[in-house]
Amino acid sequence: MPFASILLASLIWYPSAGWTEKPDPSASPYARRGGVMRLNGAQPPKSFNAYTDNNAYTSMLFDMMYDRLLGVDSQTGELVPALARRWAVSRDGNEFVFEIDPRAKWSDGKSVTAHDVKWTFDTVLDPASDTGPWKPTLAFFESPIVVDDLTVRFKKKGSSGSDWRDILNCSTFWILPRHAFEGKDFNKLEFANAVSGGPYFISRVAEQIETELTRHGRWWRQDLPSCRGTCNFDKVVVRYFADNENAFEAFKKRKIDLYPVYTARIYAEGTRSEIFGRNLTLKRRVKNHAPIGFQGFAMNMRRAPFNKLEVRQAMAKLVDRETMNRTMMNGAYFLLSSYWQDLYDSKHPCTNTVWKYDVKGAKELLRKAGYANGFSFTFLSRSSTEDKFLSLFSHALAECGVKMEIVRKDFAAWMRDMDDFNFDMTWAAWGAGRVKYPELSWSSREAVRKGSNNITGFSDPVVDKLIDDEKKMSSMDERTEAYRQMDARIAAAVPYVLLWQTDSTRLLYWNKFGTPPAVLSRLGREEAALSYWWYDMDKAEELFSAISTGGCLPNVPETVDFDNANEGR
């Protein structure tokens, strides 16, 4: 028997025998294909390559254009087939084999092969590729072995040790078409009208204005049970705006259809208008099980003065979060005390220090740090919506003799500075996934890797050991306790002045779309609308009629609780 056959026969294969593909429980059987969804994006990205442009916006686009070897069930979060129809793990947990579905095709009709997987992996790990955040997890594997055209094998490097996330790391990176991109500069790839592997491709780019994606109709998975009722729009148009206020004005003028709300004042006060009163536009607050990220003022610990703990602690005392939340955001947020807020509950309360506004205490900390007379620093900003918060912060700083100069850059320039760690302080917000990857944001190794998520330069040998130990923990309870210990160490070092967060997703949209009962998926935020909503022709006709006649549309509940909405389904 050939070696490859012996190898494949000795593995533990998934999914288990008897598994059958089922419809996505978040997708509606009433969904129909067609129509256009227009939504607002952040400022234009530096690239459409999500491997080199590390942000949620480009990841959202890549998710629409390219598949991964395995997908994630929208309800349970479990791994399910995607490009790979089945996969296997060796008994020692060091080897992983994926069999690509023979039906898998690129948008140009060419077959997806194991060579595409190997080329993508090797290119992302190429030292010449600016793919910093992706290198740590993939670097634990040797270059994949192409067993045959439809079978690819991954093997852990001997020195890397086991990690319970190994199967995720080698199966959930986007696979790109080798024949379309090989031989080109990966850092400068053009994705407009490029070969696609997912349901959409970038059909048009109006630089600095908008990006249009079109459903090409040749997605090989579009009629499979798990994908029915998903990716329904013929076109998705992302329009760029300098700030949230401009985007909201465009929404009211029907230039965009869906407006995710990140500003509490807009949600509370901006919706007191006729178009909302007549239900031409809807406001929905969706509470589901989406993981909660964090945001805060990130301080660059690699350079003075933020290399001193007392200075960072003083900054935490000079941000009046309570006043900001009460007066600027209608009290709509809870104040963060952790980098993983979901670790805590009534049985496991968070014991991290909660920093209170205290100018006198900040002055004393600055005196201990040798800055009794203050200092100067720059705050790297990417949006005018930050100004009102920075103004209040600036007044508090001035009381301590500290001068803050605000330097405004567009999103692409801001990202370049983040990649090079070229900043003193900035406002950074991080999403969260169902699986935690503490190494990417908090390991000492990542503190020196260009383009990493460890933008503050945090480094702690105790956290490094906890990160290494956590990789070998099979019990979720064990890992959770390790995360709590990491969180306590990180919070005590104050790499960020933590700000606030919300436990729900707030959406405004024109009343012409069909949605699932819970509006979003169990684990999704606003990006889930692109997967599960659809253009409802009957609703659209009623909307346009109400606009022209001055009529009203039926009420819908503003708050949607995922568990209640899906009860009995």
Coordinates of C-alpha atoms in Angstrom, one line a residue:
M1 CA 0.0 0.0 0.0
P2 CA 1.5 3.4 -0.9
F3 CA 2.7 5.6 2.0
A4 CA 0.0 8.2 1.4
S5 CA -2.7 5.6 1.6
I6 CA -1.3 4.2 4.9
L7 CA -1.0 7.7 6.3
L8 CA -4.6 8.7 5.4
A9 CA -6.0 5.4 6.7
S10 CA -4.3 5.9 10.1
L11 CA -5.9 9.3 10.9
I12 CA -9.0 10.2 12.8
W13 CA -11.5 11.7 10.3
Y14 CA -14.1 14.4 10.7
P15 CA -16.9 15.0 10.4
S16 CA -18.0 11.7 11.9
A17 CA -19.7 9.0 9.8
G18 CA -23.4 9.7 9.3
W19 CA -22.9 13.5 9.4
T20 CA -25.1 15.3 6.9
E21 CA -25.0 18.9 5.8
K22 CA -27.9 20.9 7.2
P23 CA -29.3 24.4 6.5
D24 CA -27.8 27.3 8.3
P25 CA -30.2 27.9 11.3
S26 CA -29.6 31.6 11.0
A27 CA -30.7 31.7 7.4
S28 CA -34.4 32.3 6.6
P29 CA -36.3 30.0 4.2
Y30 CA -38.1 33.2 2.9
A31 CA -34.8 34.8 1.7
R32 CA -34.7 35.7 -2.0
R33 CA -31.8 36.7 -4.2
G34 CA -31.6 40.1 -5.8
G35 CA -31.3 43.8 -5.0
V36 CA -28.6 46.0 -3.6
M37 CA -27.3 46.6 -0.1
R38 CA -25.5 49.9 0.4
L39 CA -23.7 50.4 3.7
N40 CA -21.1 52.8 5.1
G41 CA -17.5 51.8 5.6
A42 CA -14.7 53.4 7.5
Q43 CA -12.3 55.6 5.6
P44 CA -10.8 53.9 2.6
P45 CA -8.4 51.0 3.4
K46 CA -4.8 51.0 2.5
S47 CA -5.4 47.8 0.6
F48 CA -8.1 45.3 -0.2
N49 CA -5.7 42.5 0.9
A50 CA -6.9 41.4 4.3
Y51 CA -3.6 39.6 4.9
T52 CA -1.7 42.9 4.7
D53 CA -4.4 45.3 5.9
N54 CA -5.2 44.1 9.4
N55 CA -8.7 45.4 10.1
A56 CA -12.3 44.3 10.4
Y57 CA -13.4 46.1 7.2
T58 CA -11.0 44.3 4.8
S59 CA -11.7 41.0 6.6
M60 CA -15.4 41.5 5.9
L61 CA -14.6 41.9 2.2
F62 CA -12.3 38.9 2.1
D63 CA -15.0 36.8 3.8
M64 CA -17.2 37.7 0.8
M65 CA -14.6 36.9 -1.8
Y66 CA -12.6 33.9 -0.5
D67 CA -13.3 30.7 1.4
R68 CA -11.4 28.9 4.1
L69 CA -10.7 25.1 4.4
L70 CA -13.2 24.9 7.2
G71 CA -16.1 27.1 8.2
V72 CA -17.8 27.8 11.6
D73 CA -21.4 26.9 12.4
S74 CA -23.3 30.2 13.0
Q75 CA -25.1 28.6 16.1
T76 CA -22.6 26.4 17.8
G77 CA -19.3 27.8 16.7
E78 CA -18.2 24.3 15.7
L79 CA -16.0 23.6 12.7
V80 CA -17.8 22.4 9.6
P81 CA -16.8 21.6 6.0
A82 CA -16.1 24.5 3.6
L83 CA -13.5 24.2 0.9
A84 CA -12.5 20.9 2.5
R85 CA -15.3 18.3 2.5
R86 CA -13.5 16.4 5.3
W87 CA -10.4 16.6 7.5
A88 CA -8.3 14.4 9.8
V89 CA -6.1 14.7 12.8
S90 CA -3.3 12.3 13.7
R91 CA -3.5 10.5 17.0
D92 CA -0.6 12.6 18.4
G93 CA -2.3 15.8 17.3
N94 CA 0.7 17.0 15.2
E95 CA -0.6 16.3 11.7
F96 CA -3.7 17.5 9.9
V97 CA -5.0 16.4 6.5
F98 CA -7.7 18.1 4.4
E99 CA -9.5 16.7 1.4
I100 CA -10.8 19.5 -0.8
D101 CA -14.3 19.1 -2.1
P102 CA -13.9 18.1 -5.8
R103 CA -16.8 20.4 -6.6
A104 CA -14.8 23.5 -5.5
K105 CA -14.2 26.0 -8.3
W106 CA -12.8 29.5 -8.6
S107 CA -15.0 32.1 -10.3
D108 CA -13.2 31.6 -13.6
G109 CA -14.2 27.9 -13.5
K110 CA -10.8 26.5 -12.6
S111 CA -10.7 23.9 -9.9
V112 CA -9.5 24.7 -6.4
T113 CA -6.5 22.4 -5.6
A114 CA -4.1 21.6 -2.8
H115 CA -1.6 23.6 -4.7
D116 CA -3.6 26.8 -3.9
V117 CA -3.6 26.0 -0.2
K118 CA 0.2 25.5 -0.2
W119 CA 0.9 28.6 -2.3
T120 CA -1.3 30.8 0.0
F121 CA 0.4 29.4 3.1
D122 CA 3.9 29.8 1.8
T123 CA 3.2 33.3 0.5
V124 CA 1.7 34.6 3.7
L125 CA 4.8 33.3 5.6
D126 CA 7.2 34.7 3.1
P127 CA 9.4 37.2 4.9
A128 CA 8.8 39.7 2.1
S129 CA 5.0 39.6 2.7
D130 CA 3.7 42.3 5.1
T131 CA 1.4 39.8 6.8
G132 CA 2.5 40.3 10.4
P133 CA -0.6 39.3 12.3
W134 CA -0.9 36.0 10.3
K135 CA 2.6 34.8 10.7
P136 CA 2.6 33.8 14.4
T137 CA -0.1 31.1 14.1
L138 CA 0.9 29.7 10.7
A139 CA 4.6 29.7 11.6
F140 CA 4.1 26.7 13.9
F141 CA 3.6 24.5 10.9
E142 CA 6.0 23.3 8.3
S143 CA 5.2 24.2 4.7
P144 CA 2.1 22.0 3.7
I145 CA 2.7 18.9 1.7
V146 CA 0.5 18.3 -1.4
V147 CA -0.4 14.6 -1.2
D148 CA -2.4 14.9 -4.4
D149 CA -4.4 17.5 -6.2
L150 CA -7.2 17.4 -3.6
T151 CA -5.4 16.5 -0.5
V152 CA -3.0 18.7 1.6
R153 CA -1.2 17.8 4.8
F154 CA 0.0 20.1 7.6
K155 CA 2.6 19.1 10.1
K156 CA 3.6 20.9 13.3
K157 CA 7.2 22.0 13.6
G158 CA 9.0 19.8 16.1
S159 CA 9.9 22.6 18.4
S160 CA 6.6 24.4 18.5
G161 CA 4.7 22.1 20.8
S162 CA 1.0 21.3 20.7
D163 CA -1.8 23.9 20.9
W164 CA -5.5 23.1 21.2
R165 CA -6.1 25.8 18.5
D166 CA -3.9 24.0 15.9
I167 CA -6.8 22.7 13.8
L168 CA -8.2 26.3 13.7
N169 CA -4.9 27.8 12.8
C170 CA -4.3 25.6 9.8
S171 CA -7.9 25.5 8.5
T172 CA -9.3 29.0 8.9
F173 CA -7.0 31.2 6.8
W174 CA -8.4 32.4 3.4
I175 CA -7.3 30.3 0.4
L176 CA -6.3 32.4 -2.7
P177 CA -6.1 31.3 -6.3
R178 CA -2.4 30.5 -7.1
H179 CA -3.0 30.8 -10.9
A180 CA -4.3 34.4 -10.5
F181 CA -1.7 35.8 -8.1
E182 CA 1.5 33.8 -8.4
G183 CA 4.5 35.8 -9.5
K184 CA 3.0 39.1 -8.4
D185 CA 4.1 41.3 -5.5
F186 CA 1.8 40.1 -2.7
N187 CA 1.9 43.4 -0.9
K188 CA 0.6 45.2 -3.9
L189 CA -2.0 42.8 -5.3
E190 CA -5.0 44.3 -7.1
F191 CA -8.3 42.8 -6.2
A192 CA -10.7 44.7 -8.5
N193 CA -12.2 42.2 -10.9
A194 CA -9.8 39.5 -9.5
V195 CA -10.6 35.8 -9.5
S196 CA -12.8 35.0 -6.5
G197 CA -13.5 31.9 -4.5
G198 CA -16.5 33.1 -2.6
P199 CA -19.9 34.4 -3.7
Y200 CA -18.7 38.0 -4.6
F201 CA -15.9 39.8 -6.4
I202 CA -14.9 43.4 -6.4
S203 CA -16.6 44.7 -9.5
R204 CA -15.9 48.4 -9.2
V205 CA -13.7 50.8 -7.2
A206 CA -14.3 54.5 -7.1
E207 CA -11.2 55.5 -5.2
Q208 CA -12.0 57.3 -1.9
I209 CA -15.7 57.1 -2.6
E210 CA -17.0 53.5 -2.7
T211 CA -16.3 49.9 -3.5
E212 CA -18.9 47.7 -5.2
L213 CA -19.0 43.9 -4.9
T214 CA -21.1 41.8 -7.3
R215 CA -22.5 38.3 -6.7
H216 CA -21.1 36.4 -9.7
G217 CA -23.5 33.5 -9.6
R218 CA -20.8 30.9 -10.0
W219 CA -20.1 30.3 -6.4
W220 CA -19.9 26.5 -6.2
R221 CA -21.4 26.4 -2.7
Q222 CA -24.4 28.7 -3.3
D223 CA -27.0 25.9 -3.6
L224 CA -25.7 23.6 -0.9
P225 CA -28.0 23.2 2.1
S226 CA -25.7 25.1 4.4
C227 CA -25.6 28.1 2.1
R228 CA -29.2 28.4 1.1
G229 CA -30.7 31.7 2.1
T230 CA -27.3 33.3 2.5
C231 CA -25.4 35.9 0.4
N232 CA -28.6 37.1 -1.2
F233 CA -27.8 40.5 -2.5
D234 CA -26.8 40.9 -6.2
K235 CA -24.6 43.8 -5.2
V236 CA -23.1 45.2 -2.0
V237 CA -21.8 48.7 -2.1
V238 CA -19.6 50.1 0.6
R239 CA -19.4 53.9 0.7
Y240 CA -16.7 55.7 2.5
F241 CA -17.2 58.7 4.9
A242 CA -14.8 60.8 6.8
D243 CA -16.7 60.3 10.0
N244 CA -19.9 58.8 11.5
E245 CA -21.8 62.1 11.3
N246 CA -21.3 62.4 7.5
A247 CA -22.4 58.8 7.1
F248 CA -25.5 59.3 9.1
E249 CA -26.5 62.3 7.0
A250 CA -26.0 60.2 3.9
F251 CA -28.2 57.5 5.5
K252 CA -31.0 60.0 6.1
K253 CA -30.8 61.0 2.4
R254 CA -31.1 57.3 1.3
K255 CA -27.5 57.2 -0.1
I256 CA -26.9 54.2 2.1
D257 CA -29.3 51.6 3.3
L258 CA -27.8 50.2 6.5
Y259 CA -26.1 52.3 9.2
P260 CA -24.4 50.4 12.1
V261 CA -24.4 52.9 15.0
Y262 CA -21.2 53.5 17.0
T263 CA -22.3 56.8 18.5
A264 CA -24.9 56.7 21.3
R265 CA -26.1 60.3 20.7
I266 CA -27.0 59.4 17.1
Y267 CA -29.0 56.4 18.2
A268 CA -30.8 58.2 21.0
E269 CA -31.3 61.7 19.6
G270 CA -30.6 61.4 15.8
T271 CA -33.5 59.1 15.4
R272 CA -36.1 61.6 16.7
S273 CA -37.3 62.4 13.2
E274 CA -40.2 61.8 10.8
I275 CA -38.6 59.0 8.9
F276 CA -38.2 57.0 12.1
G277 CA -41.6 58.0 13.4
R278 CA -43.3 56.7 10.3
N279 CA -41.2 53.5 10.3
L280 CA -39.7 54.3 6.9
T281 CA -36.4 53.7 8.7
L282 CA -36.1 51.2 11.6
K283 CA -33.8 51.2 14.6
R284 CA -33.0 47.8 16.1
R285 CA -30.9 46.9 19.1
V286 CA -29.9 43.3 18.8
K287 CA -28.7 41.4 21.8
N288 CA -27.1 38.0 20.9
H289 CA -24.0 36.0 21.9
A290 CA -21.5 37.9 19.9
P291 CA -18.1 38.1 21.7
I292 CA -17.3 41.5 23.2
G293 CA -14.1 43.2 22.3
F294 CA -12.4 46.2 24.0
Q295 CA -11.3 49.7 23.1
G296 CA -9.1 52.3 24.7
F297 CA -6.3 54.8 24.4
A298 CA -3.3 52.7 23.5
M299 CA 0.0 53.9 24.8
N300 CA 3.3 53.0 23.1
M301 CA 5.3 51.4 25.9
R302 CA 8.4 51.2 23.7
R303 CA 9.2 54.9 24.1
A304 CA 9.2 57.6 26.8
P305 CA 7.2 58.7 28.6
F306 CA 4.8 55.8 28.3
N307 CA 7.5 53.3 29.1
K308 CA 6.9 54.2 32.8
L309 CA 4.0 52.5 34.6
E310 CA 3.3 55.6 36.8
V311 CA 2.8 57.7 33.6
R312 CA 0.3 55.1 32.2
Q313 CA -1.5 55.0 35.5
A314 CA -1.7 58.8 35.5
M315 CA -3.3 58.8 32.1
A316 CA -5.9 56.3 33.3
K317 CA -6.8 58.8 36.1
L318 CA -7.1 61.7 33.7
V319 CA -9.8 60.2 31.4
D320 CA -13.1 61.0 32.9
R321 CA -15.0 58.0 31.5
E322 CA -18.1 58.4 33.7
T323 CA -18.7 62.0 32.5
M324 CA -18.0 61.1 28.9
N325 CA -20.4 58.2 29.0
R326 CA -23.1 60.2 30.8
T327 CA -22.9 63.5 28.9
M328 CA -21.6 62.5 25.5
M329 CA -23.1 59.0 25.0
N330 CA -26.4 59.1 26.9
G331 CA -25.1 56.5 29.4
A332 CA -25.5 53.8 26.8
Y333 CA -22.2 51.9 27.6
F334 CA -20.7 50.0 30.4
L335 CA -17.2 50.9 31.5
L336 CA -14.5 48.3 30.8
S337 CA -12.2 46.9 33.5
S338 CA -10.9 43.9 31.5
Y339 CA -9.5 43.0 28.1
W340 CA -11.8 39.9 28.1
Q341 CA -15.0 41.1 29.8
D342 CA -16.8 37.8 29.1
L343 CA -14.5 36.0 31.6
Y344 CA -16.4 37.3 34.6
D345 CA -19.8 36.8 36.1
S346 CA -21.4 36.9 39.6
K347 CA -19.4 33.8 40.6
H348 CA -16.2 35.2 39.2
P349 CA -16.2 39.0 39.6
C350 CA -13.4 41.0 38.0
T351 CA -10.9 42.3 40.6
N352 CA -8.9 44.5 38.2
T353 CA -8.3 48.1 39.3
V354 CA -11.1 50.4 38.2
W355 CA -9.5 53.7 37.4
K356 CA -11.5 56.7 38.7
Y357 CA -11.0 60.3 37.5
D358 CA -8.5 61.8 39.9
V359 CA -6.3 64.8 38.9
K360 CA -4.6 65.0 42.3
G361 CA -3.7 61.3 42.2
A362 CA -2.4 61.7 38.6
K363 CA -0.2 64.6 39.6
E364 CA 1.4 62.5 42.4
L365 CA 2.0 59.6 40.0
L366 CA 3.7 61.9 37.4
R367 CA 5.8 63.3 40.2
K368 CA 7.0 59.8 41.1
A369 CA 7.8 59.1 37.5
G370 CA 9.9 62.3 37.2
Y371 CA 7.4 64.3 35.3
A372 CA 6.3 66.8 37.9
N373 CA 6.5 69.6 35.4
G374 CA 4.6 67.6 32.7
F375 CA 5.7 66.5 29.2
S376 CA 4.4 66.7 25.6
F377 CA 3.1 63.9 23.4
T378 CA 1.2 63.3 20.2
F379 CA -2.2 61.6 20.0
L380 CA -2.6 59.9 16.6
S381 CA -6.2 60.4 15.5
R382 CA -8.1 59.1 12.5
S383 CA -11.6 60.6 13.0
S384 CA -13.1 63.9 14.0
T385 CA -15.6 62.0 16.1
E386 CA -12.8 61.6 18.7
D387 CA -12.4 65.3 19.2
K388 CA -15.0 65.9 21.9
F389 CA -13.5 63.1 24.1
L390 CA -10.0 64.3 23.5
S391 CA -11.0 67.9 24.3
L392 CA -12.1 66.8 27.8
F393 CA -9.0 64.7 28.2
S394 CA -6.8 67.6 27.0
H395 CA -8.2 69.8 29.8
A396 CA -7.4 67.3 32.4
L397 CA -3.9 66.8 31.0
A398 CA -3.3 70.6 31.1
E399 CA -4.0 70.6 34.8
C400 CA -1.0 68.4 35.2
G401 CA 1.2 70.4 32.8
V402 CA 0.9 67.8 30.1
K403 CA 0.5 69.0 26.5
M404 CA -1.2 66.7 23.9
E405 CA -0.9 67.5 20.2
I406 CA -3.5 65.8 18.1
V407 CA -2.3 64.6 14.7
R408 CA -5.1 63.6 12.3
K409 CA -4.5 61.0 9.6
D410 CA -6.7 59.1 7.3
F411 CA -7.3 55.4 8.0
A412 CA -4.7 54.1 5.6
A413 CA -2.0 56.3 7.0
W414 CA -3.1 55.5 10.5
M415 CA -2.7 51.8 9.7
R416 CA 0.8 52.3 8.3
D417 CA 1.8 54.0 11.6
M418 CA 0.3 51.2 13.6
D419 CA 2.2 48.6 11.5
D420 CA 5.4 50.5 12.3
F421 CA 4.5 51.3 15.9
N422 CA 5.0 55.0 15.0
F423 CA 2.8 56.7 17.6
D424 CA 2.7 57.9 21.3
M425 CA -1.0 57.3 22.0
T426 CA -4.0 56.5 19.8
W427 CA -7.5 55.3 20.1
A428 CA -7.7 51.6 19.1
A429 CA -10.7 49.3 19.1
W430 CA -10.5 45.5 18.9
G431 CA -13.2 43.0 18.1
A432 CA -13.4 39.6 19.7
G433 CA -13.8 36.1 18.4
R434 CA -15.3 33.1 20.1
V435 CA -11.7 31.7 20.4
K436 CA -9.1 33.7 22.3
Y437 CA -5.6 34.2 20.8
P438 CA -3.7 35.9 23.6
E439 CA -0.4 35.4 21.9
L440 CA -1.3 37.7 19.0
S441 CA -1.9 40.7 21.2
W442 CA 0.1 40.1 24.4
S443 CA 3.2 38.0 23.8
S444 CA 6.7 39.5 24.0
R445 CA 7.5 38.0 20.6
E446 CA 4.7 40.0 19.0
A447 CA 5.8 43.2 20.7
V448 CA 8.7 43.4 18.2
R449 CA 7.0 42.0 15.1
K450 CA 6.1 44.7 12.5
G451 CA 2.4 44.9 11.9
S452 CA 1.5 42.8 14.9
N453 CA -1.6 43.3 17.1
N454 CA 0.6 44.0 20.1
I455 CA 0.7 47.7 19.2
T456 CA 1.5 48.9 22.8
G457 CA 4.7 46.7 23.0
F458 CA 3.4 44.9 26.1
S459 CA 5.9 42.4 27.4
D460 CA 5.7 40.2 30.5
P461 CA 7.5 36.9 31.1
V462 CA 4.7 35.7 33.4
V463 CA 2.1 36.3 30.7
D464 CA 4.4 34.6 28.1
K465 CA 4.5 31.5 30.3
L466 CA 0.7 31.6 30.8
I467 CA 0.4 31.8 27.0
D468 CA 2.6 28.8 26.4
D469 CA 0.9 26.8 29.2
E470 CA -2.6 27.6 27.9
K471 CA -1.8 26.0 24.5
K472 CA -1.6 22.6 26.2
M473 CA -4.7 22.9 28.3
S474 CA -7.5 20.7 27.2
S475 CA -10.1 21.9 29.7
M476 CA -12.0 25.1 29.0
D477 CA -12.1 25.8 32.8
E478 CA -8.3 25.6 32.9
R479 CA -8.0 28.0 30.0
T480 CA -10.5 30.4 31.4
E481 CA -8.5 30.6 34.7
A482 CA -5.3 31.2 32.7
Y483 CA -7.0 34.0 30.8
R484 CA -8.1 35.6 34.1
Q485 CA -4.5 35.5 35.3
M486 CA -3.3 37.0 32.1
D487 CA -6.0 39.6 32.2
A488 CA -5.0 40.6 35.8
R489 CA -1.3 41.0 34.8
I490 CA -2.1 43.0 31.6
A491 CA -4.6 45.3 33.4
A492 CA -2.1 46.0 36.1
A493 CA 0.4 47.1 33.5
V494 CA -2.1 49.6 32.0
P495 CA -1.1 49.4 28.3
Y496 CA -4.4 51.0 27.4
V497 CA -6.7 53.4 29.2
L498 CA -9.7 51.2 28.8
L499 CA -12.9 53.0 27.8
W500 CA -16.3 51.4 27.3
Q501 CA -18.3 48.9 25.4
T502 CA -21.8 47.8 24.5
D503 CA -23.5 44.4 24.9
S504 CA -25.6 44.8 21.8
T505 CA -25.4 45.7 18.1
R506 CA -27.4 48.9 17.1
L507 CA -28.6 49.1 13.5
L508 CA -30.5 51.7 11.5
Y509 CA -31.8 50.7 8.1
W510 CA -34.4 51.6 5.5
N511 CA -37.5 49.4 5.8
K512 CA -37.1 47.4 2.6
F513 CA -35.2 44.3 3.8
G514 CA -36.2 40.9 5.0
T515 CA -34.4 39.6 8.1
P516 CA -34.3 36.4 10.1
P517 CA -36.4 36.5 13.3
A518 CA -33.4 37.5 15.4
V519 CA -32.1 39.9 12.8
L520 CA -28.5 38.7 13.1
S521 CA -26.9 35.3 13.7
R522 CA -26.1 34.0 17.2
L523 CA -22.5 35.1 17.1
G524 CA -22.6 37.9 14.5
R525 CA -22.6 41.6 14.5
E526 CA -23.5 44.0 11.7
E527 CA -21.6 42.1 9.0
A528 CA -24.1 39.2 9.5
A529 CA -26.6 41.4 7.6
L530 CA -24.7 40.8 4.4
S531 CA -25.0 37.1 4.9
Y532 CA -28.6 36.7 6.1
W533 CA -30.7 39.7 5.0
W534 CA -32.4 40.0 1.6
Y535 CA -34.1 42.7 -0.5
D536 CA -37.8 42.3 0.0
M537 CA -39.6 43.6 -3.1
D538 CA -43.0 43.8 -1.3
K539 CA -41.5 45.8 1.5
A540 CA -39.6 48.0 -0.9
E541 CA -42.8 48.8 -2.8
E542 CA -44.6 49.7 0.5
L543 CA -41.7 51.8 1.5
F544 CA -41.6 53.9 -1.7
S545 CA -45.4 54.2 -1.6
A546 CA -45.3 55.5 2.0
I547 CA -42.5 58.0 1.1
S548 CA -44.5 59.4 -1.8
T549 CA -47.9 59.5 0.0
G550 CA -46.8 60.5 3.5
G551 CA -48.0 57.2 4.9
C552 CA -46.7 55.1 7.8
L553 CA -45.4 51.5 7.9
P554 CA -46.1 49.0 10.7
N555 CA -44.2 49.1 14.0
V556 CA -41.5 46.5 14.8
P557 CA -39.9 45.9 18.2
E558 CA -36.7 48.0 18.7
T559 CA -35.0 45.5 21.0
V560 CA -34.4 42.0 19.7
D561 CA -33.2 39.3 22.1
F562 CA -31.7 36.4 20.1
D563 CA -32.7 33.7 22.5
N564 CA -36.3 34.9 22.7
A565 CA -36.6 35.5 18.9
N566 CA -35.5 31.9 18.2
E567 CA -37.5 30.2 21.0
G568 CA -39.3 27.2 19.6
R569 CA -37.4 27.2 16.3

